[in-house]
């Protein structure tokens, strides 16, 4: 959902960077306050319930994503979280040439069991982004993902927010 969270903020930040480079950005997610920021900067939004394990919703989501990829000539799909990753992997299963990148939600490490369907979805992707070396190691162990598919991209720090002259007493 486009609410103020690390995952949604990361999605908006990536969208902003892509928009600045001249790319077209379509975000498929649940609504929230960050949606206004995304659309105000030129991004597009499609409602999609990603936080689900319901097989019928996942199948419907996969169809929606497949339609977007085909109709909007999408060049890259980036999924975050279990539901989004499973839907995106199912949508792109028969499509070649459209890369699938997963960003691993750190909250997904809290589960004590290995979600085999999530592991298959991750393995179907071209790359998995992790916020730290620790998380990358846990992904590799928990989901049997080869290191060659993992890339560590540390989370950002808003330097402007911590700029001493910008802080009032």
PDB file of C-alpha atoms in Angstrom:
ATOM      1  CA  UNK A   1       0.000   0.000   0.000  1.00  0.00           C
ATOM      2  CA  UNK A   2       1.166   3.532  -0.721  1.00  0.00           C
ATOM      3  CA  UNK A   3       1.410   4.432   2.968  1.00  0.00           C
ATOM      4  CA  UNK A   4       4.465   5.961   4.646  1.00  0.00           C
ATOM      5  CA  UNK A   5       6.602   2.867   5.148  1.00  0.00           C
ATOM      6  CA  UNK A   6      10.084   1.869   4.115  1.00  0.00           C
ATOM      7  CA  UNK A   7       8.769  -0.240   1.252  1.00  0.00           C
ATOM      8  CA  UNK A   8       6.372   2.359  -0.137  1.00  0.00           C
ATOM      9  CA  UNK A   9       8.921   5.156   0.278  1.00  0.00           C
ATOM     10  CA  UNK A  10      11.449   3.047  -1.620  1.00  0.00           C
ATOM     11  CA  UNK A  11       8.899   2.489  -4.406  1.00  0.00           C
ATOM     12  CA  UNK A  12       8.267   6.225  -4.698  1.00  0.00           C
ATOM     13  CA  UNK A  13      12.006   7.011  -4.616  1.00  0.00           C
ATOM     14  CA  UNK A  14      12.685   4.507  -7.408  1.00  0.00           C
ATOM     15  CA  UNK A  15       9.744   5.930  -9.363  1.00  0.00           C
ATOM     16  CA  UNK A  16      11.112   9.466  -8.970  1.00  0.00           C
ATOM     17  CA  UNK A  17      14.552   8.402 -10.188  1.00  0.00           C
ATOM     18  CA  UNK A  18      13.022   6.641 -13.186  1.00  0.00           C
ATOM     19  CA  UNK A  19      10.786   9.607 -13.995  1.00  0.00           C
ATOM     20  CA  UNK A  20      13.791  11.959 -13.838  1.00  0.00           C
ATOM     21  CA  UNK A  21      15.616   9.716 -16.300  1.00  0.00           C
ATOM     22  CA  UNK A  22      12.699  10.024 -18.716  1.00  0.00           C
ATOM     23  CA  UNK A  23      11.066   6.671 -18.076  1.00  0.00           C
ATOM     24  CA  UNK A  24       7.369   6.071 -17.736  1.00  0.00           C
ATOM     25  CA  UNK A  25       6.406   4.605 -14.346  1.00  0.00           C
ATOM     26  CA  UNK A  26       3.312   2.591 -13.481  1.00  0.00           C
ATOM     27  CA  UNK A  27       2.916   1.506  -9.851  1.00  0.00           C
ATOM     28  CA  UNK A  28       0.397  -1.243  -9.113  1.00  0.00           C
ATOM     29  CA  UNK A  29      -0.475  -1.179  -5.420  1.00  0.00           C
ATOM     30  CA  UNK A  30      -3.107  -0.377  -2.881  1.00  0.00           C
ATOM     31  CA  UNK A  31      -3.918   3.300  -2.387  1.00  0.00           C
ATOM     32  CA  UNK A  32      -2.387   5.562   0.261  1.00  0.00           C
ATOM     33  CA  UNK A  33      -1.024   9.068   0.878  1.00  0.00           C
ATOM     34  CA  UNK A  34       2.178   8.489  -1.123  1.00  0.00           C
ATOM     35  CA  UNK A  35       0.050   7.920  -4.196  1.00  0.00           C
ATOM     36  CA  UNK A  36      -0.523  11.686  -4.387  1.00  0.00           C
ATOM     37  CA  UNK A  37       3.239  12.276  -4.398  1.00  0.00           C
ATOM     38  CA  UNK A  38       3.756   9.624  -7.072  1.00  0.00           C
ATOM     39  CA  UNK A  39       1.051  10.976  -9.368  1.00  0.00           C
ATOM     40  CA  UNK A  40       1.997  14.599  -8.692  1.00  0.00           C
ATOM     41  CA  UNK A  41       5.458  13.861 -10.068  1.00  0.00           C
ATOM     42  CA  UNK A  42       4.124  12.170 -13.189  1.00  0.00           C
ATOM     43  CA  UNK A  43       3.896   8.539 -12.133  1.00  0.00           C
ATOM     44  CA  UNK A  44       0.850   6.450 -12.928  1.00  0.00           C
ATOM     45  CA  UNK A  45      -1.024   4.234 -10.504  1.00  0.00           C
ATOM     46  CA  UNK A  46      -3.149   1.109 -10.869  1.00  0.00           C
ATOM     47  CA  UNK A  47      -5.070  -0.329  -7.910  1.00  0.00           C
ATOM     48  CA  UNK A  48      -3.851  -3.816  -7.029  1.00  0.00           C
ATOM     49  CA  UNK A  49      -4.237  -5.693  -3.730  1.00  0.00           C
ATOM     50  CA  UNK A  50      -0.723  -7.077  -3.211  1.00  0.00           C
ATOM     51  CA  UNK A  51      -0.805  -7.964   0.484  1.00  0.00           C
ATOM     52  CA  UNK A  52      -2.577 -11.271   0.022  1.00  0.00           C
ATOM     53  CA  UNK A  53      -2.027 -14.982  -0.108  1.00  0.00           C
ATOM     54  CA  UNK A  54      -5.501 -15.672  -1.506  1.00  0.00           C
ATOM     55  CA  UNK A  55      -4.989 -17.835  -4.617  1.00  0.00           C
ATOM     56  CA  UNK A  56      -7.911 -16.227  -6.463  1.00  0.00           C
ATOM     57  CA  UNK A  57      -6.632 -12.704  -5.808  1.00  0.00           C
ATOM     58  CA  UNK A  58      -3.093 -13.741  -6.808  1.00  0.00           C
ATOM     59  CA  UNK A  59      -4.434 -15.193 -10.070  1.00  0.00           C
ATOM     60  CA  UNK A  60      -6.453 -12.030 -10.773  1.00  0.00           C
ATOM     61  CA  UNK A  61      -3.372  -9.909  -9.988  1.00  0.00           C
ATOM     62  CA  UNK A  62      -1.245 -11.996 -12.362  1.00  0.00           C
ATOM     63  CA  UNK A  63      -3.796 -11.345 -15.105  1.00  0.00           C
ATOM     64  CA  UNK A  64      -3.779  -7.602 -14.374  1.00  0.00           C
ATOM     65  CA  UNK A  65       0.023  -7.496 -14.469  1.00  0.00           C
ATOM     66  CA  UNK A  66       0.148  -9.535 -17.700  1.00  0.00           C
ATOM     67  CA  UNK A  67      -2.337  -7.114 -19.292  1.00  0.00           C
ATOM     68  CA  UNK A  68      -0.291  -4.107 -18.179  1.00  0.00           C
ATOM     69  CA  UNK A  69       2.909  -5.644 -19.543  1.00  0.00           C
ATOM     70  CA  UNK A  70       1.278  -6.351 -22.902  1.00  0.00           C
ATOM     71  CA  UNK A  71      -0.860  -3.232 -23.338  1.00  0.00           C
ATOM     72  CA  UNK A  72       1.574  -0.679 -21.914  1.00  0.00           C
ATOM     73  CA  UNK A  73       4.740  -2.272 -23.368  1.00  0.00           C
ATOM     74  CA  UNK A  74       6.328  -2.617 -19.938  1.00  0.00           C
ATOM     75  CA  UNK A  75      10.094  -3.178 -20.074  1.00  0.00           C
ATOM     76  CA  UNK A  76      10.693  -4.172 -16.433  1.00  0.00           C
ATOM     77  CA  UNK A  77       8.585  -5.444 -13.546  1.00  0.00           C
ATOM     78  CA  UNK A  78       9.731  -4.734  -9.994  1.00  0.00           C
ATOM     79  CA  UNK A  79       7.857  -6.565  -7.225  1.00  0.00           C
ATOM     80  CA  UNK A  80       8.055  -6.047  -3.468  1.00  0.00           C
ATOM     81  CA  UNK A  81       6.749  -8.549  -0.954  1.00  0.00           C
ATOM     82  CA  UNK A  82       5.214 -11.988  -1.038  1.00  0.00           C
ATOM     83  CA  UNK A  83       1.916 -11.267  -2.805  1.00  0.00           C
ATOM     84  CA  UNK A  84       3.409  -8.940  -5.396  1.00  0.00           C
ATOM     85  CA  UNK A  85       6.287 -11.315  -6.135  1.00  0.00           C
ATOM     86  CA  UNK A  86       4.022 -14.321  -6.529  1.00  0.00           C
ATOM     87  CA  UNK A  87       1.626 -12.396  -8.798  1.00  0.00           C
ATOM     88  CA  UNK A  88       4.407 -10.930 -10.938  1.00  0.00           C
ATOM     89  CA  UNK A  89       6.194 -14.268 -11.335  1.00  0.00           C
ATOM     90  CA  UNK A  90       2.938 -15.918 -12.432  1.00  0.00           C
ATOM     91  CA  UNK A  91       2.226 -13.091 -14.885  1.00  0.00           C
ATOM     92  CA  UNK A  92       5.654 -13.285 -16.501  1.00  0.00           C
ATOM     93  CA  UNK A  93       5.972 -17.077 -16.449  1.00  0.00           C
ATOM     94  CA  UNK A  94       5.352 -17.394 -20.197  1.00  0.00           C
ATOM     95  CA  UNK A  95       6.715 -13.995 -21.216  1.00  0.00           C
ATOM     96  CA  UNK A  96      10.349 -13.818 -22.157  1.00  0.00           C
ATOM     97  CA  UNK A  97      12.338 -10.650 -22.443  1.00  0.00           C
ATOM     98  CA  UNK A  98      10.610  -8.760 -19.598  1.00  0.00           C
ATOM     99  CA  UNK A  99      12.958  -8.792 -16.599  1.00  0.00           C
ATOM    100  CA  UNK A 100      11.506  -9.378 -13.150  1.00  0.00           C
ATOM    101  CA  UNK A 101      13.248  -7.821 -10.158  1.00  0.00           C
ATOM    102  CA  UNK A 102      12.163  -8.560  -6.603  1.00  0.00           C
ATOM    103  CA  UNK A 103      12.856  -6.333  -3.611  1.00  0.00           C
ATOM    104  CA  UNK A 104      12.802  -8.466  -0.502  1.00  0.00           C
ATOM    105  CA  UNK A 105      10.722  -7.038   2.324  1.00  0.00           C
ATOM    106  CA  UNK A 106      12.683  -7.432   5.561  1.00  0.00           C
ATOM    107  CA  UNK A 107       9.434  -8.228   7.403  1.00  0.00           C
ATOM    108  CA  UNK A 108       9.268 -11.449   5.379  1.00  0.00           C
ATOM    109  CA  UNK A 109      12.284 -12.765   7.301  1.00  0.00           C
ATOM    110  CA  UNK A 110      10.157 -13.011  10.439  1.00  0.00           C
ATOM    111  CA  UNK A 111       8.391 -16.154   9.299  1.00  0.00           C
ATOM    112  CA  UNK A 112       9.681 -19.366  10.841  1.00  0.00           C
ATOM    113  CA  UNK A 113       8.771 -21.466   7.855  1.00  0.00           C
ATOM    114  CA  UNK A 114       9.998 -21.579   4.288  1.00  0.00           C
ATOM    115  CA  UNK A 115       7.268 -20.297   1.971  1.00  0.00           C
ATOM    116  CA  UNK A 116       7.881 -22.539  -1.029  1.00  0.00           C
ATOM    117  CA  UNK A 117       5.605 -20.566  -3.367  1.00  0.00           C
ATOM    118  CA  UNK A 118       7.448 -17.344  -2.485  1.00  0.00           C
ATOM    119  CA  UNK A 119      10.786 -19.082  -2.978  1.00  0.00           C
ATOM    120  CA  UNK A 120       9.685 -20.254  -6.450  1.00  0.00           C
ATOM    121  CA  UNK A 121       8.564 -16.725  -7.313  1.00  0.00           C
ATOM    122  CA  UNK A 122      11.909 -15.304  -6.187  1.00  0.00           C
ATOM    123  CA  UNK A 123      13.813 -17.958  -8.131  1.00  0.00           C
ATOM    124  CA  UNK A 124      11.783 -17.092 -11.262  1.00  0.00           C
ATOM    125  CA  UNK A 125      13.024 -13.505 -11.113  1.00  0.00           C
ATOM    126  CA  UNK A 126      16.153 -12.151 -12.723  1.00  0.00           C
ATOM    127  CA  UNK A 127      17.418 -10.370  -9.627  1.00  0.00           C
ATOM    128  CA  UNK A 128      16.548 -10.030  -5.943  1.00  0.00           C
ATOM    129  CA  UNK A 129      17.415  -6.804  -4.155  1.00  0.00           C
ATOM    130  CA  UNK A 130      18.248  -6.990  -0.449  1.00  0.00           C
ATOM    131  CA  UNK A 131      18.868  -4.041   1.895  1.00  0.00           C
ATOM    132  CA  UNK A 132      21.897  -5.648   3.594  1.00  0.00           C
ATOM    133  CA  UNK A 133      24.372  -8.488   3.385  1.00  0.00           C
ATOM    134  CA  UNK A 134      22.660 -10.136   6.353  1.00  0.00           C
ATOM    135  CA  UNK A 135      19.273 -10.110   4.608  1.00  0.00           C
ATOM    136  CA  UNK A 136      20.864 -11.437   1.401  1.00  0.00           C
ATOM    137  CA  UNK A 137      22.399 -14.350   3.325  1.00  0.00           C
ATOM    138  CA  UNK A 138      19.056 -15.127   4.993  1.00  0.00           C
ATOM    139  CA  UNK A 139      17.259 -15.039   1.602  1.00  0.00           C
ATOM    140  CA  UNK A 140      19.818 -17.439   0.136  1.00  0.00           C
ATOM    141  CA  UNK A 141      19.405 -19.820   3.072  1.00  0.00           C
ATOM    142  CA  UNK A 142      15.646 -19.532   3.581  1.00  0.00           C
ATOM    143  CA  UNK A 143      14.644 -19.750  -0.094  1.00  0.00           C
ATOM    144  CA  UNK A 144      17.662 -21.588  -1.614  1.00  0.00           C
ATOM    145  CA  UNK A 145      18.452 -18.673  -3.917  1.00  0.00           C
ATOM    146  CA  UNK A 146      21.911 -18.584  -5.528  1.00  0.00           C
ATOM    147  CA  UNK A 147      24.168 -15.657  -4.605  1.00  0.00           C
ATOM    148  CA  UNK A 148      24.391 -14.742  -8.300  1.00  0.00           C
ATOM    149  CA  UNK A 149      20.746 -13.576  -8.199  1.00  0.00           C
ATOM    150  CA  UNK A 150      21.187 -11.410  -5.093  1.00  0.00           C
ATOM    151  CA  UNK A 151      22.200  -7.755  -5.075  1.00  0.00           C
ATOM    152  CA  UNK A 152      22.637  -5.694  -1.920  1.00  0.00           C
ATOM    153  CA  UNK A 153      21.416  -2.108  -2.125  1.00  0.00           C
ATOM    154  CA  UNK A 154      21.533  -0.418   1.287  1.00  0.00           C
ATOM    155  CA  UNK A 155      18.553   1.669   2.300  1.00  0.00           C
ATOM    156  CA  UNK A 156      18.818   5.366   1.791  1.00  0.00           C
ATOM    157  CA  UNK A 157      19.314   8.048   4.391  1.00  0.00           C
ATOM    158  CA  UNK A 158      17.697  11.410   3.752  1.00  0.00           C
ATOM    159  CA  UNK A 159      20.784  13.597   4.252  1.00  0.00           C
ATOM    160  CA  UNK A 160      18.714  16.776   3.938  1.00  0.00           C
ATOM    161  CA  UNK A 161      16.647  15.771   6.952  1.00  0.00           C
ATOM    162  CA  UNK A 162      19.797  15.391   9.053  1.00  0.00           C
ATOM    163  CA  UNK A 163      21.598  18.441   7.692  1.00  0.00           C
ATOM    164  CA  UNK A 164      22.586  20.433  10.838  1.00  0.00           C
ATOM    165  CA  UNK A 165      21.600  23.867   9.427  1.00  0.00           C
ATOM    166  CA  UNK A 166      18.155  22.494   8.525  1.00  0.00           C
ATOM    167  CA  UNK A 167      17.406  21.395  12.097  1.00  0.00           C
ATOM    168  CA  UNK A 168      15.663  23.971  14.263  1.00  0.00           C
ATOM    169  CA  UNK A 169      16.366  24.182  18.010  1.00  0.00           C
TER     170      UNK A 169
END
